[in-house]
Amino acid sequence: MSHSTPSTTPDPATPADSGDFRIQAPGEILTLLRRLQSERSHLILSNAAGLSVQSSLCSVDAASGRLLLDLPAAGSPLPALLGAEELTAVAYLDQIRLQFEVEGLLLVQPDAPTENSGQAVMQASFPLVLYRFQRRQAFRVRPNGRTPQARFSLPTGSGELLSLRVLDLSLGGLALQLPAGQDAPAAGSLLSGVLVELDRHTRLTADLRLQHARPQDDGSQQLGLLFEKLDPMATRDLQYYIEQVQKTARLLRKPAAA
């Protein structure tokens, strides 16, 4: 299942809840990119196959229409990303997720003084569109109909496979129900290769970081996790699924015609 771009139509019924914005004004895009540069925010570049590297912006030049990015660590899958037809960059500012398509990524020697002067860097075109997502609260939805499941092995090395109910989810993370009598992993644990089955047509594989485990009245625990790694295709499928849940919820709230 694949969708070309995230939908950017605000929810007319609940505009304050929609953290999804398409930014096309060059000045606003420039301001956000320069904040990413000044704060040395991590920039994750991922292709459609799920390969990713971590970088950061070292120069933002709107006049020449280009970005310069630091080289990732040695041994990264950078060669597979250079010249990729579909490449997405994701970064965070406070609680805001920023995402844009990366065009024309290549290796260059900077021709102007920068903090990376004399060293190879990556160059890409200045983005024409940037998406801004409220990190968690804005897209948090409770699934309806078929209950999504998350399947993963515990990080203890025991090989025990769990299949837990998804209580709610967003573009930033999800909450799972851990049955009574089951010990929760330690806070901060990384759950790798979690298979999230949202419905019959939508399955995502992601790495999740455990934030907390909260006891519930029935003896179970609610696990709060954030997506540590989610490739662009999975992000789009998740965005589409969340939109469908929101639309269904609005239809259920809509009063019947007289």
Short mmCIF file of C-alpha atoms in Angstrom, two decimals:
data_model
loop_
_atom_site.label_atom_id
_atom_site.label_comp_id
_atom_site.label_asym_id
_atom_site.label_seq_id
_atom_site.Cartn_x
_atom_site.Cartn_y
_atom_site.Cartn_z
CA MET A 1 0.00 0.00 0.00
CA SER A 2 1.48 3.33 -1.02
CA HIS A 3 0.35 6.94 -1.24
CA SER A 4 2.34 9.57 -3.09
CA THR A 5 2.10 12.46 -0.63
CA PRO A 6 0.64 13.09 2.82
CA SER A 7 -2.78 14.68 2.67
CA THR A 8 -2.65 18.29 3.78
CA THR A 9 -6.33 19.13 4.00
CA PRO A 10 -7.12 20.32 7.55
CA ASP A 11 -10.01 18.69 9.33
CA PRO A 12 -12.80 21.31 9.03
CA ALA A 13 -14.57 19.89 12.06
CA THR A 14 -11.53 20.06 14.33
CA PRO A 15 -8.98 22.50 12.85
CA ALA A 16 -7.14 22.87 16.13
CA ASP A 17 -6.50 19.14 16.24
CA SER A 18 -4.93 18.93 12.81
CA GLY A 19 -1.18 19.42 13.14
CA ASP A 20 -0.71 18.81 9.41
CA PHE A 21 0.35 21.78 7.26
CA ARG A 22 1.77 22.12 3.76
CA ILE A 23 4.24 24.99 3.72
CA GLN A 24 4.98 26.49 0.32
CA ALA A 25 6.00 30.07 1.14
CA PRO A 26 9.77 30.28 0.43
CA GLY A 27 10.32 32.64 3.36
CA GLU A 28 8.67 30.33 5.86
CA ILE A 29 10.54 27.30 4.51
CA LEU A 30 13.80 29.26 4.75
CA THR A 31 13.10 30.22 8.37
CA LEU A 32 12.48 26.63 9.42
CA LEU A 33 15.51 25.29 7.56
CA ARG A 34 17.75 27.92 9.13
CA ARG A 35 16.46 26.92 12.56
CA LEU A 36 17.37 23.33 11.78
CA GLN A 37 20.82 24.54 10.76
CA SER A 38 21.40 26.80 13.78
CA GLU A 39 20.22 24.15 16.25
CA ARG A 40 22.22 21.41 14.50
CA SER A 41 19.09 19.26 14.46
CA HIS A 42 19.44 15.70 13.26
CA LEU A 43 18.16 15.22 9.72
CA ILE A 44 17.23 11.66 8.76
CA LEU A 45 17.39 10.92 5.03
CA SER A 46 15.50 7.79 3.95
CA ASN A 47 14.70 6.15 0.64
CA ALA A 48 11.69 4.05 -0.35
CA ALA A 49 13.55 0.83 0.50
CA GLY A 50 13.92 1.92 4.14
CA LEU A 51 17.65 2.73 4.03
CA SER A 52 18.49 5.84 6.02
CA VAL A 53 21.40 8.02 7.13
CA GLN A 54 21.70 10.75 9.74
CA SER A 55 22.97 14.17 8.74
CA SER A 56 22.48 17.87 9.54
CA LEU A 57 22.31 21.12 7.60
CA CYS A 58 25.57 23.06 7.35
CA SER A 59 24.40 25.67 4.81
CA VAL A 60 21.03 26.95 3.59
CA ASP A 61 21.29 29.11 0.48
CA ALA A 62 17.90 30.21 -0.84
CA ALA A 63 19.47 32.53 -3.45
CA SER A 64 21.26 29.67 -5.21
CA GLY A 65 18.47 27.22 -4.41
CA ARG A 66 20.57 24.66 -2.60
CA LEU A 67 21.24 23.02 0.74
CA LEU A 68 24.56 21.67 2.00
CA LEU A 69 24.48 18.76 4.42
CA ASP A 70 27.12 17.10 6.57
CA LEU A 71 28.35 13.71 5.49
CA PRO A 72 26.95 10.81 7.55
CA ALA A 73 29.17 8.54 9.58
CA ALA A 74 31.51 6.16 7.79
CA GLY A 75 29.93 2.87 6.84
CA SER A 76 26.47 4.36 6.26
CA PRO A 77 24.43 3.33 3.19
CA LEU A 78 24.98 6.77 1.60
CA PRO A 79 25.90 5.44 -1.89
CA ALA A 80 22.46 3.85 -2.15
CA LEU A 81 20.80 7.21 -1.42
CA LEU A 82 22.77 9.40 -3.82
CA GLY A 83 20.66 10.08 -6.90
CA ALA A 84 17.66 8.20 -5.46
CA GLU A 85 14.38 9.04 -7.21
CA GLU A 86 12.51 9.10 -3.91
CA LEU A 87 14.32 10.47 -0.87
CA THR A 88 12.72 12.03 2.19
CA ALA A 89 14.24 14.14 4.98
CA VAL A 90 12.72 14.21 8.46
CA ALA A 91 13.74 16.40 11.41
CA TYR A 92 12.22 17.72 14.65
CA LEU A 93 11.96 21.21 16.11
CA ASP A 94 10.59 21.04 19.64
CA GLN A 95 7.39 18.98 19.26
CA ILE A 96 7.07 19.61 15.52
CA ARG A 97 8.02 17.05 12.86
CA LEU A 98 9.29 18.58 9.61
CA GLN A 99 9.44 16.57 6.39
CA PHE A 100 10.43 17.37 2.82
CA GLU A 101 11.45 15.59 -0.35
CA VAL A 102 15.16 15.70 -1.16
CA GLU A 103 15.98 16.33 -4.81
CA GLY A 104 19.34 16.02 -6.55
CA LEU A 105 21.41 14.70 -3.63
CA LEU A 106 25.10 14.47 -4.58
CA LEU A 107 28.59 14.81 -3.14
CA VAL A 108 30.42 18.13 -3.65
CA GLN A 109 33.29 20.24 -2.36
CA PRO A 110 31.86 23.51 -0.97
CA ASP A 111 32.75 26.53 -3.10
CA ALA A 112 32.06 29.03 -0.33
CA PRO A 113 33.48 29.28 3.21
CA THR A 114 31.47 27.16 5.65
CA GLU A 115 32.27 25.34 8.84
CA ASN A 116 32.85 22.31 6.58
CA SER A 117 35.18 24.26 4.24
CA GLY A 118 37.71 21.96 2.59
CA GLN A 119 35.67 18.85 3.29
CA ALA A 120 33.23 16.99 1.10
CA VAL A 121 29.57 17.61 1.87
CA MET A 122 26.25 16.62 0.36
CA GLN A 123 24.27 19.03 -1.77
CA ALA A 124 20.53 19.02 -2.50
CA SER A 125 18.01 21.38 -4.06
CA PHE A 126 16.14 23.86 -1.88
CA PRO A 127 12.72 22.25 -1.18
CA LEU A 128 9.65 23.83 -2.75
CA VAL A 129 7.28 22.23 -0.22
CA LEU A 130 7.76 21.38 3.43
CA TYR A 131 5.32 19.45 5.62
CA ARG A 132 4.86 20.21 9.30
CA PHE A 133 3.26 17.69 11.64
CA GLN A 134 2.36 18.12 15.27
CA ARG A 135 4.48 15.36 16.75
CA ARG A 136 2.02 13.33 18.82
CA GLN A 137 -1.09 14.92 20.29
CA ALA A 138 -2.55 16.30 17.05
CA PHE A 139 -2.76 12.98 15.26
CA ARG A 140 -3.55 10.74 18.21
CA VAL A 141 -6.50 8.55 17.32
CA ARG A 142 -8.21 5.51 18.79
CA PRO A 143 -8.66 2.81 16.15
CA ASN A 144 -12.18 1.68 15.36
CA GLY A 145 -13.31 -1.58 13.79
CA ARG A 146 -10.55 -4.18 13.57
CA THR A 147 -8.12 -3.74 16.47
CA PRO A 148 -4.53 -3.11 15.32
CA GLN A 149 -1.78 -5.28 16.79
CA ALA A 150 1.94 -4.78 17.32
CA ARG A 151 4.14 -7.87 17.16
CA PHE A 152 7.73 -7.90 18.41
CA SER A 153 10.33 -9.82 20.39
CA LEU A 154 11.37 -8.57 23.81
CA PRO A 155 14.82 -6.92 23.91
CA THR A 156 15.92 -9.34 26.67
CA GLY A 157 17.17 -11.83 24.13
CA SER A 158 14.74 -14.49 25.34
CA GLY A 159 13.14 -14.63 21.92
CA GLU A 160 9.67 -14.30 23.44
CA LEU A 161 7.25 -12.96 20.83
CA LEU A 162 4.47 -10.62 21.98
CA SER A 163 1.34 -9.54 20.12
CA LEU A 164 -0.13 -6.48 21.84
CA ARG A 165 -3.24 -4.45 21.19
CA VAL A 166 -2.73 -0.88 19.88
CA LEU A 167 -4.76 1.46 22.10
CA ASP A 168 -4.05 4.67 20.17
CA LEU A 169 -1.49 5.97 17.73
CA SER A 170 -0.17 9.03 15.95
CA LEU A 171 2.58 9.98 13.54
CA GLY A 172 4.87 10.26 16.56
CA GLY A 173 4.15 7.04 18.40
CA LEU A 174 1.59 4.65 19.84
CA ALA A 175 0.26 3.13 23.05
CA LEU A 176 0.10 -0.64 23.60
CA GLN A 177 -1.70 -2.74 26.18
CA LEU A 178 0.55 -5.17 28.05
CA PRO A 179 -1.50 -7.97 29.69
CA ALA A 180 -1.54 -8.44 33.46
CA GLY A 181 1.30 -10.59 34.75
CA GLN A 182 3.70 -9.60 31.95
CA ASP A 183 6.79 -7.61 32.92
CA ALA A 184 7.33 -4.45 30.88
CA PRO A 185 10.74 -3.67 29.33
CA ALA A 186 12.73 -0.91 31.03
CA ALA A 187 11.96 2.67 30.08
CA GLY A 188 14.22 3.75 27.24
CA SER A 189 14.38 0.25 25.75
CA LEU A 190 14.49 0.07 21.95
CA LEU A 191 12.07 -2.39 20.36
CA SER A 192 13.50 -3.22 16.94
CA GLY A 193 11.58 -4.47 13.93
CA VAL A 194 8.11 -4.08 15.43
CA LEU A 195 5.40 -5.22 12.99
CA VAL A 196 2.34 -2.98 13.36
CA GLU A 197 -0.76 -4.46 11.65
CA LEU A 198 -3.26 -1.61 11.34
CA ASP A 199 -5.77 -3.36 9.08
CA ARG A 200 -5.89 -6.03 6.38
CA HIS A 201 -4.10 -3.76 3.91
CA THR A 202 -1.70 -1.78 6.09
CA ARG A 203 1.34 -3.23 7.83
CA LEU A 204 4.28 -1.18 9.05
CA THR A 205 7.68 -2.19 10.37
CA ALA A 206 9.28 0.27 12.78
CA ASP A 207 11.71 0.68 15.65
CA LEU A 208 10.02 1.97 18.81
CA ARG A 209 11.49 3.55 21.94
CA LEU A 210 9.64 2.83 25.22
CA GLN A 211 8.85 6.05 27.11
CA HIS A 212 6.81 4.71 30.03
CA ALA A 213 4.70 1.85 31.39
CA ARG A 214 1.57 2.89 33.34
CA PRO A 215 -0.40 0.40 35.47
CA GLN A 216 -4.12 0.12 34.67
CA ASP A 217 -7.05 -0.79 36.94
CA ASP A 218 -7.36 -4.29 35.44
CA GLY A 219 -3.74 -5.15 36.19
CA SER A 220 -2.52 -4.56 32.65
CA GLN A 221 -0.03 -1.85 31.72
CA GLN A 222 -0.18 0.85 29.06
CA LEU A 223 3.09 1.19 27.20
CA GLY A 224 3.84 4.56 25.61
CA LEU A 225 6.30 4.35 22.72
CA LEU A 226 7.75 6.77 20.17
CA PHE A 227 8.72 5.86 16.62
CA GLU A 228 12.51 5.77 16.53
CA LYS A 229 12.70 4.79 12.89
CA LEU A 230 9.89 4.81 10.32
CA ASP A 231 10.65 4.90 6.61
CA PRO A 232 8.88 7.38 4.28
CA MET A 233 6.51 4.82 2.76
CA ALA A 234 5.45 3.61 6.20
CA THR A 235 4.98 7.22 7.31
CA ARG A 236 2.65 7.86 4.39
CA ASP A 237 0.66 4.69 5.01
CA LEU A 238 0.33 5.63 8.68
CA GLN A 239 -0.79 9.15 7.75
CA TYR A 240 -3.41 7.71 5.38
CA TYR A 241 -4.68 5.28 8.01
CA ILE A 242 -5.00 8.04 10.63
CA GLU A 243 -6.92 10.22 8.18
CA GLN A 244 -9.36 7.38 7.50
CA VAL A 245 -9.94 6.87 11.24
CA GLN A 246 -10.54 10.62 11.65
CA LYS A 247 -13.00 10.66 8.73
CA THR A 248 -14.91 7.69 10.14
CA ALA A 249 -15.09 9.38 13.55
CA ARG A 250 -16.48 12.56 11.97
CA LEU A 251 -19.13 10.57 10.10
CA LEU A 252 -20.20 8.85 13.31
CA ARG A 253 -20.52 12.23 15.04
CA LYS A 254 -22.47 13.79 12.17
CA PRO A 255 -26.19 14.05 12.98
CA ALA A 256 -28.57 12.21 10.68
CA ALA A 257 -30.35 14.35 8.05
CA ALA A 258 -33.88 15.38 8.92
#
